[in-house]
Amino acid sequence: MASRVRAHGARTLNHHSGRPWLVGRWREDELTVAGAGEARIAVLGCCPVTPAELARRAEHLTDLARLDEVVRGLPGSFHLVATLGGGFRAYGTASGLRLVFHAEVGGVTVAADRADLLAALAGSEVDERQLAARLLFPVPHPVPETPLWRGVRAVPPGSAVTVTPDGRMSRVTRWWEPPRPVRALADAAPSIREALATAVDARTLAGGVVGCDLSGGLDSTSLCFLAARGPATVVASTWPGIDPADDDLAWAERAAAHLPDVEHVVWQAEASPLVYEKLLEIDDPLDEPTIGMLDRARLLSDLEGLAARGCRVRLTGIGGDHVAWCSEAHYHTLLRRRPLLAINRARGSRALFHWPLGGMVRALADRRPYHRWLADAAGDLGRPAEPPVTTALGWSAPPRCAEWVTVEARRAAAEVVGAAAREAEPLGPTRGEHADLDQIRSCTRIIRQWEQMSARAGLPIQSPYFDDRVIEACLSVRPEDRVTPWRYKPALVAAMRGVVPDECLARSSKAQAALDAATGLRDNRGDLAELWSESRLAELGLVDRDRLLDLAARPATPELRTAVLYPAIGCEIWLRTLAAAEPLDAGV
């Protein structure tokens, strides 16, 4: 099996015995490895750990389970794999940004960071029932944790897989638990600042030139100021929106005025690719569908310009919305712990988001456990979408099937969700804690694919907000200090006070890019029609081709004002790239 992978140009690290241990593709700056005796530890990804430190860990390694403490203490975003006595243990991240899969290949258990690679090695076929479930919007936890290939198993985020020396037995164990949200913001703000600064330092300490998004929002602005304090030369990148009401550029220029040593590049708004653009050109080999396909052209649009300026990596502010803010679903717990404060916050949110009083009361009164909520959702996937208040205050947005999904596909998706509901456990003990982690994991599954796309295009992107240490620092803050209708991202503002100028921290608006999406849908309706005219999903009996073609001809229809079309596009393009790609050529 190792020779099959090596034949495609992969590198190899060996066990103490001299037999293959790790086989794959990585850049020189992505791997740190050290060993002592029969123990070897490899860190792949972004982590400032030194070979000397890993060697000290390896010297005292008598049990692979002791590595849990090592992983919990390291900054960055990485896989850690260790071998001892011929067995091995593989870790991804708690965020879900770096995943681990395993499968039986030739009678032994093999682990990889891509499910499609294992499927190719094992000769596994796509499970069409799981593909039908990916047409849901959204795809509810824990459905995404089941790979799309039969026989390939996923290691849940925050868990590790251990394989015995003979390769015959494997065991998945949990190494990470989310922190309880009990810290006051005043106490936690220094920890958030330190964790985020360390995450940025991990990307800038090597020097050189680093690209950094500067949208003008609090998230990317904070990263720019932190990056500018390091040894790397920073190039700040701003894409203005085409909406006249978009004030991102003004805020970006305001921040750049405080960064005299940072080159600020403002791209031409009219040159920015729109949503839905260049869908027919996508050929990235991915191991699962992603709605991130819709924004791929926008994602990659400035990479060539940044690379021409010498950038070796681009930092994004993606994730700030997910870790520096939190779900209003925390009002459930707050209502029972601090009822007067909860009522005050709920009334403020109702005014801000125009929630109907009856819907808000019903949502707060809903005390169904997660497995029952998920089972109820599986019972009628074709119902109209729930109102925003139900989504905001519930476990999550209930999954729904669009009307162009066939009856057979809807039935298969319901079976998948119903089966998952029977053993489903929430990601946290309360609705709010579950919702926060669910949003993080949903986003990291997209960013994981974007990282692969950008690396393949020549300039890798990284998102420091999704480092595990940053997530832990943010999630430790009391929800009443993180979510409030009266202040915008108070946790990030408190953490960045003294790092980011006060006038930049005062921003309370956020561009929505709705005009970009609407224009992109209209301008690219011809590509969408071509996509559906030869639809592989339709050939599998999962979608109604005629209905989708009709929608492509009517881009202004109210049905398409939300992202309801995204899952079908993501699945369709994935099937096309799957048919054209050779997984063993995609990397390991």
XYZ file of C-alpha atoms in Angstrom, residues 21-524:
504
model
C 5.248 5.174 8.787
C 4.135 8.462 7.196
C 3.708 8.883 3.466
C 2.524 12.121 1.931
C 3.198 15.549 0.506
C 4.212 18.522 2.619
C 6.325 21.639 2.366
C 9.558 21.881 4.330
C 8.064 24.410 6.735
C 5.025 22.192 7.415
C 6.830 19.312 9.130
C 8.631 19.084 12.476
C 9.769 15.609 13.478
C 11.958 14.175 16.226
C 12.497 10.834 17.906
C 14.149 8.944 20.712
C 14.492 5.167 20.813
C 11.418 3.570 19.261
C 9.337 6.748 19.683
C 8.882 9.336 16.958
C 6.632 12.390 16.927
C 5.694 14.369 13.827
C 3.803 17.666 13.729
C 2.409 18.581 10.304
C 0.961 22.023 9.755
C 1.404 25.367 11.491
C 3.009 24.969 14.913
C 6.076 26.739 16.369
C 7.242 23.643 18.280
C 10.964 22.873 17.813
C 12.583 19.499 17.044
C 14.423 19.731 20.381
C 11.141 20.080 22.285
C 9.605 17.148 20.410
C 12.722 15.077 21.118
C 12.317 15.728 24.842
C 8.707 14.572 24.607
C 9.760 11.450 22.716
C 12.415 10.566 25.330
C 9.763 10.242 28.029
C 7.022 8.712 25.873
C 5.977 5.391 27.388
C 2.313 5.494 26.365
C 0.836 7.129 23.271
C -2.117 8.358 25.341
C 0.241 10.729 27.185
C 0.395 12.774 23.990
C -3.054 14.175 24.793
C -1.393 16.689 27.123
C 1.143 17.615 24.446
C -1.523 18.368 21.853
C -3.579 20.377 24.348
C -0.559 22.570 25.088
C 0.684 23.412 21.589
C -0.412 26.531 19.655
C -1.219 26.604 15.972
C -3.230 24.355 13.669
C -1.722 20.969 12.890
C -1.889 17.201 12.784
C 0.238 15.335 15.306
C 1.176 11.726 14.638
C 3.358 9.594 16.905
C 4.663 6.050 16.761
C 5.863 3.886 19.630
C 6.784 0.248 19.348
C 5.269 0.046 15.867
C 1.838 1.333 16.837
C 0.727 4.885 16.102
C -1.666 7.575 17.262
C -3.011 10.369 15.017
C -4.557 13.667 16.093
C -6.422 16.330 14.169
C -7.762 19.536 15.708
C -10.659 20.134 18.070
C -11.997 22.762 15.673
C -12.465 20.259 12.842
C -10.173 22.258 10.559
C -7.750 19.325 10.383
C -9.480 15.957 10.243
C -8.340 12.342 10.479
C -9.937 9.366 8.713
C -9.138 5.671 8.898
C -10.000 2.550 6.930
C -8.901 -1.033 6.495
C -6.636 -1.390 3.474
C -5.154 -4.774 2.675
C -5.956 -6.108 6.124
C -4.378 -3.266 8.114
C -5.723 0.021 9.443
C -4.498 3.109 7.621
C -5.135 6.709 8.679
C -5.089 9.797 6.466
C -6.153 13.430 6.447
C -8.333 12.857 3.366
C -11.223 10.444 3.020
C -10.949 10.223 -0.771
C -7.373 8.949 -0.561
C -8.398 6.083 1.722
C -11.366 5.334 -0.528
C -9.042 5.106 -3.538
C -6.638 2.800 -1.685
C -9.429 0.595 -0.357
C -11.528 0.605 -3.540
C -14.525 2.047 -1.681
C -17.618 3.402 -3.434
C -19.604 6.554 -2.741
C -22.589 6.032 -0.458
C -25.451 7.725 -2.314
C -27.568 7.882 0.850
C -24.928 10.017 2.529
C -24.710 12.150 -0.601
C -28.468 12.725 -0.411
C -28.056 13.933 3.166
C -25.482 16.489 1.978
C -28.252 18.106 -0.085
C -29.858 19.257 3.165
C -29.534 22.851 4.249
C -27.985 22.863 6.754
C -26.457 19.411 7.276
C -27.019 18.755 10.999
C -24.524 17.361 13.490
C -23.388 14.562 13.531
C -24.181 13.723 9.870
C -21.053 15.437 8.434
C -18.863 13.141 10.539
C -19.793 10.173 8.338
C -17.595 10.115 5.211
C -19.215 9.731 1.813
C -17.431 6.449 1.106
C -18.485 3.089 2.468
C -15.843 1.589 4.726
C -14.086 4.883 5.490
C -14.513 6.121 9.063
C -13.955 9.594 10.465
C -12.292 10.502 13.744
C -14.513 13.149 15.372
C -12.854 16.523 16.010
C -11.246 16.475 19.438
C -10.581 12.728 19.260
C -7.569 10.633 18.199
C -7.192 7.198 16.632
C -4.680 4.678 17.985
C -3.645 1.672 15.899
C -1.882 -1.388 17.299
C 1.539 -2.460 15.938
C 0.046 -5.261 13.828
C -2.411 -2.809 12.265
C -5.348 -5.075 13.042
C -7.035 -3.070 15.784
C -7.847 0.612 16.179
C -9.416 2.638 18.960
C -10.837 6.178 18.898
C -10.559 8.152 22.140
C -11.414 11.715 23.075
C -8.636 14.108 24.090
C -10.457 17.490 24.102
C -13.439 18.913 25.931
C -14.701 22.460 25.434
C -14.164 24.801 28.379
C -17.162 25.756 30.453
C -18.213 29.344 29.759
C -17.770 30.695 33.284
C -15.056 33.380 33.084
C -15.878 37.072 33.294
C -14.742 38.976 30.228
C -12.472 41.245 32.259
C -10.579 38.162 33.471
C -10.565 36.356 30.116
C -9.664 39.240 27.781
C -5.883 38.937 28.405
C -6.073 35.203 27.663
C -7.900 35.852 24.383
C -5.352 38.489 23.396
C -2.444 36.179 24.244
C -3.947 33.196 22.399
C -4.692 35.240 19.283
C -1.289 36.935 19.350
C 0.402 33.540 19.679
C -1.656 32.207 16.761
C -0.584 35.104 14.556
C 3.034 34.832 15.743
C 3.063 31.199 14.651
C 2.543 32.461 11.086
C 4.881 35.483 11.181
C 7.891 34.402 13.271
C 9.589 32.894 10.228
C 9.755 36.372 8.718
C 9.445 36.961 4.995
C 6.314 38.534 3.574
C 2.857 37.675 4.890
C -0.429 38.682 3.289
C -3.250 39.666 5.613
C -6.885 40.343 4.770
C -7.998 43.830 5.782
C -11.702 43.994 5.062
C -12.193 46.794 7.580
C -14.073 44.497 9.952
C -12.949 43.910 13.526
C -11.741 40.383 12.817
C -9.277 41.039 10.003
C -8.264 44.433 11.409
C -7.196 42.797 14.665
C -5.067 40.258 12.809
C -3.371 42.991 10.772
C -2.312 44.895 13.868
C -1.036 41.733 15.546
C 0.845 40.659 12.421
C 2.431 44.103 12.059
C 4.073 43.656 15.481
C 6.039 40.628 14.281
C 9.185 40.202 12.182
C 7.384 39.564 8.887
C 6.646 42.234 6.317
C 2.874 42.562 6.063
C 0.858 43.239 2.924
C -2.767 44.126 3.775
C -5.334 43.171 1.137
C -8.725 44.851 0.688
C -11.469 44.002 -1.819
C -14.094 46.793 -1.900
C -17.686 45.660 -2.330
C -19.828 46.699 -5.268
C -22.701 47.765 -2.990
C -22.663 51.572 -2.487
C -23.784 50.970 1.114
C -20.723 48.819 1.810
C -18.438 50.811 4.130
C -15.663 48.210 4.397
C -13.148 50.219 2.374
C -13.523 53.318 4.536
C -12.863 51.310 7.679
C -9.950 49.469 6.060
C -8.315 52.761 5.076
C -8.868 54.067 8.586
C -7.004 51.072 9.996
C -4.247 51.259 7.385
C -3.548 54.863 8.380
C -2.335 53.527 11.731
C -0.043 50.966 10.055
C 2.626 52.999 8.250
C 4.943 50.009 7.785
C 2.225 47.874 6.193
C 1.661 47.988 2.439
C -2.060 48.409 1.852
C -3.263 47.006 -1.477
C -6.782 47.964 -2.566
C -7.965 45.897 -5.489
C -10.428 47.179 -8.070
C -14.005 46.398 -7.033
C -15.062 45.681 -10.596
C -12.293 43.065 -10.874
C -13.615 41.073 -7.930
C -15.236 37.787 -8.988
C -18.837 37.461 -7.907
C -20.528 34.591 -6.132
C -21.376 31.756 -8.588
C -18.507 32.803 -10.881
C -16.333 30.277 -12.773
C -18.177 27.262 -11.344
C -17.617 25.257 -14.522
C -13.840 25.740 -14.238
C -13.477 24.167 -10.783
C -11.271 21.090 -10.818
C -10.066 20.892 -7.199
C -10.036 17.277 -5.963
C -11.866 17.395 -2.608
C -12.975 14.617 -0.298
C -16.475 15.986 0.330
C -18.878 18.517 -1.183
C -18.731 22.061 0.149
C -20.819 25.173 -0.270
C -17.464 26.944 -0.350
C -17.415 26.156 -4.079
C -19.671 29.178 -4.592
C -16.980 31.606 -3.410
C -13.933 29.823 -4.790
C -13.236 32.440 -7.470
C -13.440 35.221 -4.881
C -11.220 33.277 -2.484
C -8.435 32.885 -5.025
C -8.799 36.266 -6.707
C -6.000 38.093 -4.878
C -3.592 35.181 -4.462
C -1.645 35.924 -7.644
C -1.219 39.583 -6.703
C -0.099 38.721 -3.183
C 2.294 36.048 -4.423
C 3.791 38.592 -6.826
C 4.558 40.743 -3.788
C 6.479 37.860 -2.216
C 3.821 36.642 0.226
C 4.354 33.093 1.490
C 0.969 32.814 3.269
C -2.263 34.782 3.496
C -4.030 35.239 6.837
C -7.798 35.560 6.854
C -10.094 36.959 9.515
C -12.540 34.101 8.993
C -13.634 32.644 12.304
C -13.854 35.845 14.289
C -17.627 35.835 13.898
C -17.717 32.293 15.270
C -15.450 32.595 18.308
C -15.673 36.253 19.380
C -19.474 36.213 19.294
C -21.862 33.489 20.411
C -25.348 32.178 19.829
C -28.461 33.772 21.306
C -29.414 30.178 22.167
C -27.500 30.860 25.394
C -30.604 32.787 26.502
C -32.139 29.376 27.321
C -29.640 28.761 30.099
C -29.420 32.419 31.083
C -33.202 32.551 31.507
C -33.003 29.891 34.214
C -29.858 31.261 35.852
C -30.315 35.038 35.601
C -33.930 35.537 34.431
C -34.038 39.339 34.613
C -30.870 39.704 32.569
C -32.074 37.092 30.065
C -35.407 38.876 29.593
C -33.588 42.151 29.058
C -31.283 40.614 26.451
C -34.120 38.788 24.718
C -36.159 41.989 24.456
C -33.178 43.802 22.994
C -32.540 41.031 20.474
C -36.196 40.974 19.549
C -36.045 44.674 18.710
C -32.765 44.293 16.830
C -33.747 41.257 14.754
C -37.537 41.910 14.543
C -38.423 38.646 16.264
C -42.165 38.087 16.796
C -43.031 37.832 20.491
C -44.942 34.554 20.139
C -42.152 32.886 18.207
C -39.565 34.018 20.737
C -41.577 32.693 23.666
C -42.179 29.343 21.960
C -38.502 28.973 21.097
C -37.413 29.726 24.664
C -40.014 27.301 26.028
C -38.809 24.441 23.800
C -36.886 22.058 26.076
C -36.507 19.058 23.766
C -33.174 17.254 24.124
C -30.968 17.293 21.045
C -31.665 13.745 19.884
C -35.410 14.341 19.987
C -35.082 17.672 18.172
C -33.048 15.956 15.454
C -35.505 13.061 15.178
C -38.389 15.520 14.813
C -36.483 17.359 12.083
C -35.904 14.093 10.223
C -39.628 13.460 10.259
C -40.454 16.255 7.841
C -37.511 17.603 5.888
C -39.793 19.187 3.325
C -41.424 21.717 5.639
C -40.856 25.436 5.012
C -37.796 26.896 6.706
C -38.275 27.893 10.326
C -38.406 31.638 11.124
C -35.104 33.257 12.176
C -36.082 33.415 15.842
C -36.497 29.632 16.011
C -33.103 29.122 14.419
C -31.397 31.685 16.654
C -32.773 30.300 19.909
C -32.802 26.602 19.013
C -30.195 23.883 18.799
C -29.548 24.924 15.206
C -31.427 25.711 12.027
C -33.566 22.605 11.352
C -32.380 20.801 8.192
C -34.589 21.199 5.149
C -34.797 19.687 1.668
C -35.411 22.045 -1.238
C -38.302 21.288 -3.561
C -35.951 20.254 -6.375
C -34.668 17.333 -4.274
C -36.447 14.173 -5.401
C -38.740 12.121 -3.192
C -36.228 9.260 -3.202
C -33.386 11.552 -2.137
C -35.528 13.114 0.564
C -36.397 9.663 1.884
C -32.722 8.662 1.943
C -31.743 11.883 3.717
C -34.476 11.340 6.299
C -33.175 7.843 6.970
C -29.635 9.141 7.454
C -30.722 11.907 9.822
C -33.102 9.608 11.682
C -30.367 7.022 12.202
C -28.000 9.722 13.440
C -30.653 11.006 15.856
C -30.882 7.666 17.650
C -27.381 8.054 19.078
C -26.822 11.791 18.670
C -25.309 13.740 21.531
C -25.072 17.539 21.497
C -21.647 19.136 21.218
C -22.149 20.863 24.559
C -24.334 20.477 27.658
C -26.512 23.490 26.794
C -28.135 24.728 23.607
C -25.856 27.714 23.452
C -22.672 25.722 23.927
C -23.804 23.231 21.278
C -24.749 25.985 18.835
C -21.384 27.722 19.253
C -19.393 24.563 18.509
C -21.744 23.539 15.708
C -21.172 26.874 13.960
C -17.398 26.518 14.377
C -17.351 22.994 12.953
C -19.660 23.901 10.073
C -17.358 26.736 9.072
C -14.088 24.832 9.499
C -15.325 22.158 7.097
C -15.532 24.891 4.474
C -12.220 26.513 5.436
C -10.520 23.107 5.367
C -11.425 22.824 1.686
C -10.476 26.444 0.990
C -7.045 25.804 2.473
C -6.570 22.908 0.065
C -7.774 25.020 -2.878
C -5.488 27.939 -2.061
C -2.420 25.751 -1.459
C -3.022 24.103 -4.822
C -3.309 27.567 -6.412
C 0.118 28.485 -5.053
C -0.447 30.571 -1.900
C -1.833 28.888 1.226
C -4.379 30.662 3.397
C -4.638 30.223 7.159
C -7.256 31.347 9.675
C -5.766 31.967 13.162
C -9.174 32.438 14.811
C -9.777 28.705 14.353
C -6.668 27.620 16.267
C -7.777 25.435 19.179
C -6.130 27.651 21.808
C -7.982 30.718 20.472
C -11.282 28.843 20.477
C -10.726 27.680 24.055
C -9.954 31.198 25.272
C -13.076 32.625 23.650
C -15.446 29.822 24.661
C -14.393 30.175 28.298
C -16.109 33.572 28.534
C -19.561 33.787 30.083
C -22.234 33.996 27.367
C -23.726 37.133 28.885
C -20.371 38.811 28.232
C -20.086 37.531 24.652
C -23.570 38.021 23.196
C -25.550 41.188 23.775
C -27.772 43.324 21.524
C -26.168 46.442 22.965
C -22.516 45.914 21.963
C -20.749 44.470 18.907
C -18.284 41.639 19.584
C -17.440 42.785 23.112
C -15.004 39.900 23.683
C -12.815 40.838 20.723
C -13.001 44.550 21.503
C -11.897 43.942 25.100
C -9.087 41.613 24.014
C -7.737 44.025 21.374
C -7.922 47.171 23.502
C -4.428 48.679 23.420
C -3.462 46.703 20.313
C -5.996 48.111 17.834
C -6.728 51.868 17.939
C -9.974 52.772 19.665
C -11.432 54.394 16.560
C -11.073 51.066 14.704
C -12.608 49.145 17.595
C -15.639 51.430 17.465
C -17.046 49.835 14.312
C -20.428 48.202 14.872
C -21.497 47.555 11.244
C -20.833 44.595 8.970
C -21.093 44.434 5.186
C -23.470 41.722 3.956
C -22.457 41.385 0.264
C -26.072 40.648 -0.672
C -25.759 42.702 -3.865
C -22.643 40.731 -4.858
C -24.550 37.466 -4.510
C -27.627 38.679 -6.386
C -25.534 40.091 -9.225
C -23.472 36.923 -9.413
C -26.576 34.783 -9.664
C -27.932 36.894 -12.507
C -24.648 37.162 -14.432
C -23.843 33.461 -14.181
